[in-house]
Tab-separated table of C-alpha atoms in Angstrom:
chain	number	residue	atom	x	y	z
A	1	MET	CA	7.209	-25.475	9.004
A	2	LEU	CA	7.498	-22.024	7.214
A	3	GLN	CA	4.075	-21.120	7.981
A	4	LYS	CA	4.755	-21.513	11.474
A	5	PHE	CA	5.633	-18.352	13.623
A	6	GLU	CA	8.316	-20.429	15.352
A	7	THR	CA	10.548	-20.842	12.330
A	8	TRP	CA	10.980	-17.073	12.110
A	9	THR	CA	12.586	-14.203	14.021
A	10	VAL	CA	10.753	-10.685	14.119
A	11	LYS	CA	13.046	-8.056	15.558
A	12	ASP	CA	11.450	-5.494	17.896
A	13	ARG	CA	13.512	-2.295	16.837
A	14	HIS	CA	12.172	-0.339	19.616
A	15	PRO	CA	11.631	-2.759	23.198
A	16	GLU	CA	11.832	-0.013	25.486
A	17	LEU	CA	8.990	1.742	23.835
A	18	PRO	CA	5.121	1.408	24.392
A	19	LEU	CA	3.401	0.523	20.692
A	20	GLN	CA	1.533	3.805	20.587
A	21	ASP	CA	5.109	5.767	20.900
A	22	ILE	CA	6.612	4.154	17.836
A	23	THR	CA	5.884	6.694	15.152
A	24	ARG	CA	7.174	4.677	12.187
A	25	ILE	CA	4.318	2.430	11.772
A	26	SER	CA	6.273	-0.315	9.803
A	27	HIS	CA	8.662	-0.436	13.100
A	28	ARG	CA	5.444	-0.621	15.026
A	29	ALA	CA	3.815	-3.655	13.116
A	30	PHE	CA	7.248	-5.397	13.558
A	31	SER	CA	6.991	-4.489	17.190
A	32	PHE	CA	3.540	-5.773	17.328
A	33	VAL	CA	4.344	-8.994	15.715
A	34	SER	CA	7.172	-9.624	17.610
A	35	ARG	CA	5.458	-8.893	21.280
A	36	ASN	CA	2.821	-11.627	20.024
A	37	MET	CA	5.333	-14.164	18.778
A	38	ALA	CA	4.807	-16.421	22.127
A	39	THR	CA	1.073	-16.699	21.323
A	40	LEU	CA	1.598	-16.942	17.590
A	41	ASN	CA	4.152	-19.673	17.567
A	42	PRO	CA	1.683	-22.705	17.416
A	43	LYS	CA	-0.459	-20.842	14.775
A	44	ASP	CA	-0.339	-20.940	11.048
A	45	GLY	CA	-0.220	-17.454	8.891
A	46	ALA	CA	3.705	-16.485	9.358
A	47	MET	CA	4.505	-16.207	5.580
A	48	ASN	CA	1.426	-14.039	5.213
A	49	LEU	CA	1.791	-11.591	8.076
A	50	LEU	CA	5.571	-11.608	7.623
A	51	GLY	CA	5.044	-10.662	4.129
A	52	VAL	CA	2.816	-7.717	4.670
A	53	LEU	CA	5.358	-6.527	7.356
A	54	ASP	CA	7.914	-6.344	4.301
A	55	ILE	CA	5.383	-4.615	2.191
A	56	LEU	CA	4.904	-1.876	5.007
A	57	GLU	CA	8.723	-1.511	5.224
A	58	ALA	CA	8.831	-0.926	1.649
A	59	LEU	CA	6.133	1.576	1.473
A	60	ASP	CA	7.895	3.707	4.232
A	61	TYR	CA	11.043	3.344	2.292
A	62	HIS	CA	9.684	4.578	-1.177
A	63	PHE	CA	7.757	7.366	0.620
A	64	ASP	CA	11.000	8.738	2.546
A	65	ASN	CA	12.777	8.531	-0.894
A	66	PHE	CA	9.691	10.139	-2.408
A	67	ILE	CA	10.040	13.369	0.317
A	68	ASN	CA	13.984	13.533	0.171
A	69	LEU	CA	13.478	14.139	-3.710
A	70	LYS	CA	10.909	16.528	-2.967
A	71	ASN	CA	13.514	19.506	-3.608
A	72	SER	CA	15.552	17.603	-6.361
A	73	ASP	CA	15.660	19.252	-9.894
A	74	VAL	CA	15.135	15.608	-11.407
A	75	GLU	CA	11.326	15.198	-10.896
A	76	ILE	CA	11.481	11.806	-12.635
A	77	ASN	CA	12.918	10.296	-9.506
A	78	GLN	CA	10.204	11.224	-7.811
A	79	ARG	CA	7.941	9.322	-10.177
A	80	HIS	CA	10.101	6.767	-10.246
A	81	GLU	CA	9.447	6.154	-6.581
A	82	ALA	CA	5.684	6.553	-7.040
A	83	VAL	CA	5.502	4.041	-9.155
A	84	ALA	CA	7.276	1.581	-6.896
A	85	TYR	CA	4.971	2.758	-4.035
A	86	LEU	CA	1.857	2.170	-6.144
A	87	ASN	CA	3.154	-1.567	-7.140
A	88	ARG	CA	3.369	-2.150	-3.325
A	89	ILE	CA	-0.156	-1.362	-2.821
A	90	GLY	CA	-1.032	-3.725	-5.592
A	91	GLN	CA	0.591	-6.212	-3.264
A	92	LEU	CA	-1.315	-4.915	-0.111
A	93	TYR	CA	-4.700	-4.770	-1.993
A	94	TYR	CA	-4.223	-8.593	-2.855
A	95	PHE	CA	-3.232	-9.337	0.871
A	96	THR	CA	-6.566	-7.729	1.752
A	97	LEU	CA	-8.124	-9.780	-0.504
A	98	SER	CA	-6.383	-13.097	-0.048
A	99	ASP	CA	-8.087	-16.163	1.639
A	100	PHE	CA	-5.777	-15.810	4.633
A	101	THR	CA	-7.285	-12.554	5.311
A	102	ALA	CA	-10.370	-13.189	4.886
A	103	ARG	CA	-10.654	-16.299	6.815
A	104	HIS	CA	-9.969	-13.922	9.944
A	105	ILE	CA	-11.506	-10.604	8.967
A	106	PRO	CA	-14.276	-11.397	6.129
A	107	ASN	CA	-14.725	-7.635	5.218
A	108	ALA	CA	-11.346	-6.678	5.377
A	109	ILE	CA	-11.410	-4.382	2.337
A	110	SER	CA	-13.817	-2.099	4.379
A	111	TYR	CA	-10.965	-1.176	6.570
A	112	MET	CA	-8.352	-0.445	3.819
A	113	SER	CA	-10.069	2.414	2.005
A	114	LYS	CA	-7.159	4.468	1.017
A	115	VAL	CA	-5.630	1.203	-0.519
A	116	ASN	CA	-9.019	0.555	-2.529
A	117	ASP	CA	-9.161	3.827	-3.918
A	118	LEU	CA	-5.245	3.611	-4.894
A	119	LYS	CA	-5.360	0.223	-6.527
A	120	VAL	CA	-6.679	2.020	-9.908
A	121	PHE	CA	-3.190	3.487	-10.494
A	122	ARG	CA	-1.623	0.173	-10.088
A	123	MET	CA	-4.091	-1.442	-12.369
A	124	LYS	CA	-4.297	1.079	-15.244
A	125	SER	CA	-0.655	2.451	-14.788
A	126	THR	CA	1.954	1.055	-12.571
A	127	ALA	CA	1.750	-2.738	-13.116
A	128	HIS	CA	0.971	-2.644	-16.559
A	129	ARG	CA	-0.254	0.338	-18.926
A	130	SER	CA	-3.734	0.333	-20.383
A	131	LEU	CA	-2.069	1.157	-23.462
A	132	ASP	CA	-0.057	-2.132	-23.557
A	133	PHE	CA	-2.690	-4.513	-22.064
A	134	PRO	CA	-6.348	-2.923	-22.718
A	135	LYS	CA	-9.264	-4.152	-20.859
A	136	GLY	CA	-11.923	-2.539	-22.567
A	137	GLU	CA	-10.506	1.092	-22.443
A	138	SER	CA	-10.981	3.434	-25.504
A	139	GLU	CA	-7.852	4.301	-27.334
A	140	GLU	CA	-8.257	7.824	-25.766
A	141	TYR	CA	-8.620	6.634	-22.432
A	142	GLN	CA	-5.347	4.413	-23.125
A	143	ASN	CA	-3.356	7.116	-23.877
A	144	ARG	CA	-4.729	9.608	-21.225
A	145	GLN	CA	-3.723	6.703	-18.745
A	146	ALA	CA	-0.198	6.287	-20.024
A	147	LEU	CA	0.383	10.005	-19.511
A	148	THR	CA	-0.176	9.663	-15.624
A	149	MET	CA	3.103	8.831	-14.527
A	150	LEU	CA	4.786	10.582	-17.257
A	151	GLY	CA	4.258	13.759	-15.776
A	152	ALA	CA	1.773	15.176	-17.941
A	153	THR	CA	-1.024	14.599	-15.397
A	154	ASN	CA	0.139	15.855	-12.073
A	155	SER	CA	-0.259	18.975	-10.433
A	156	LYS	CA	0.826	20.822	-6.953
A	157	VAL	CA	-1.974	20.953	-4.368
A	158	LEU	CA	-0.801	23.099	-1.468
A	159	GLY	CA	2.826	22.370	-2.266
A	160	LYS	CA	2.043	18.506	-2.584
A	161	LEU	CA	2.446	16.806	-5.875
A	162	GLU	CA	-0.486	15.111	-6.897
A	163	TYR	CA	-1.005	12.485	-9.542
A	164	ILE	CA	-4.332	12.516	-11.347
A	165	LEU	CA	-5.700	9.454	-13.081
A	166	PRO	CA	-9.023	9.434	-15.663
A	167	VAL	CA	-10.809	6.318	-15.845
A	168	GLN	CA	-13.920	5.687	-17.863
A	169	ASN	CA	-17.086	4.491	-16.225
A	170	LYS	CA	-18.006	1.435	-18.105
A	171	SER	CA	-21.699	1.994	-17.319
A	172	THR	CA	-22.060	5.631	-17.676
A	173	LYS	CA	-19.309	6.066	-19.943
A	174	LYS	CA	-18.252	9.589	-18.072
A	175	THR	CA	-14.948	10.050	-16.734
A	176	GLU	CA	-13.918	9.464	-13.303
A	177	TRP	CA	-10.984	11.089	-11.749
A	178	HIS	CA	-8.703	9.344	-9.167
A	179	PHE	CA	-6.022	11.097	-7.434
A	180	PHE	CA	-2.734	9.999	-5.394
A	181	THR	CA	-1.038	12.573	-3.211
A	182	PRO	CA	1.636	10.631	-1.559
A	183	GLU	CA	2.511	13.354	1.308
A	184	THR	CA	-1.196	12.851	2.258
A	185	ASP	CA	-2.204	9.397	1.346
A	186	HIS	CA	0.842	7.526	2.843
A	187	GLU	CA	-0.154	8.266	6.547
A	188	ILE	CA	-3.556	7.020	5.880
A	189	VAL	CA	-2.329	3.828	4.080
A	190	MET	CA	-0.194	3.126	6.947
A	191	THR	CA	-2.728	3.853	9.831
A	192	GLN	CA	-5.087	1.531	7.981
A	193	SER	CA	-2.979	-1.551	7.443
A	194	TYR	CA	-1.440	-1.603	10.840
A	195	LYS	CA	-5.314	-1.558	12.242
A	196	LEU	CA	-5.890	-4.705	9.499
A	197	ILE	CA	-2.874	-6.460	11.191
A	198	GLU	CA	-4.217	-5.615	14.729
A	199	LEU	CA	-7.440	-7.197	14.014
A	200	ILE	CA	-5.825	-10.381	12.353
A	201	ILE	CA	-3.517	-10.929	15.191
A	202	ASP	CA	-6.305	-10.365	17.732
A	203	LYS	CA	-8.247	-12.744	15.451
A	204	ILE	CA	-5.635	-15.515	15.252
A	205	ILE	CA	-4.572	-15.672	19.138
A	206	GLN	CA	-8.144	-15.819	20.346
């Protein structure tokens, strides 16, 4: 029964607003699902979709904390929020690749380019460190990647904190540089995620 939408209550925090006027995308996603509950009730997939709503809410939460700490003298607190954010990105990535999502949107990852870009931070640095659990990286890259979320490999771009991760291309042996700029990337992540949820629900209720 937990996979049936009729088992759950999803709160619409802004019932008076059209969806396009709900600026906080995690709230918009909750409202969108809530407003489709009558159609979704006899369908399966509640745990999958409600779980991704929780992920989006958490991404907004960690991003808000990251911004609120921007002017703090304790930069490490921003890094802790960035790590928490990137671990949620990992959850979103695997939701995108899940059997549930593939059943409705077979090419879902094509809609989630920013999550696909950022997943390397989760895989090499935040979920576990290459230093602790290497997957073919050289000792040099293990050490360089371990420094990423320790503040040694970040910079400011137009006043925005940017995290930098070096990854060795296994074919060419050259360094590929990956960048995470929360103040730029968050909006892209959320916009792409909402679009994917729209597509999934449209497919479910057809």
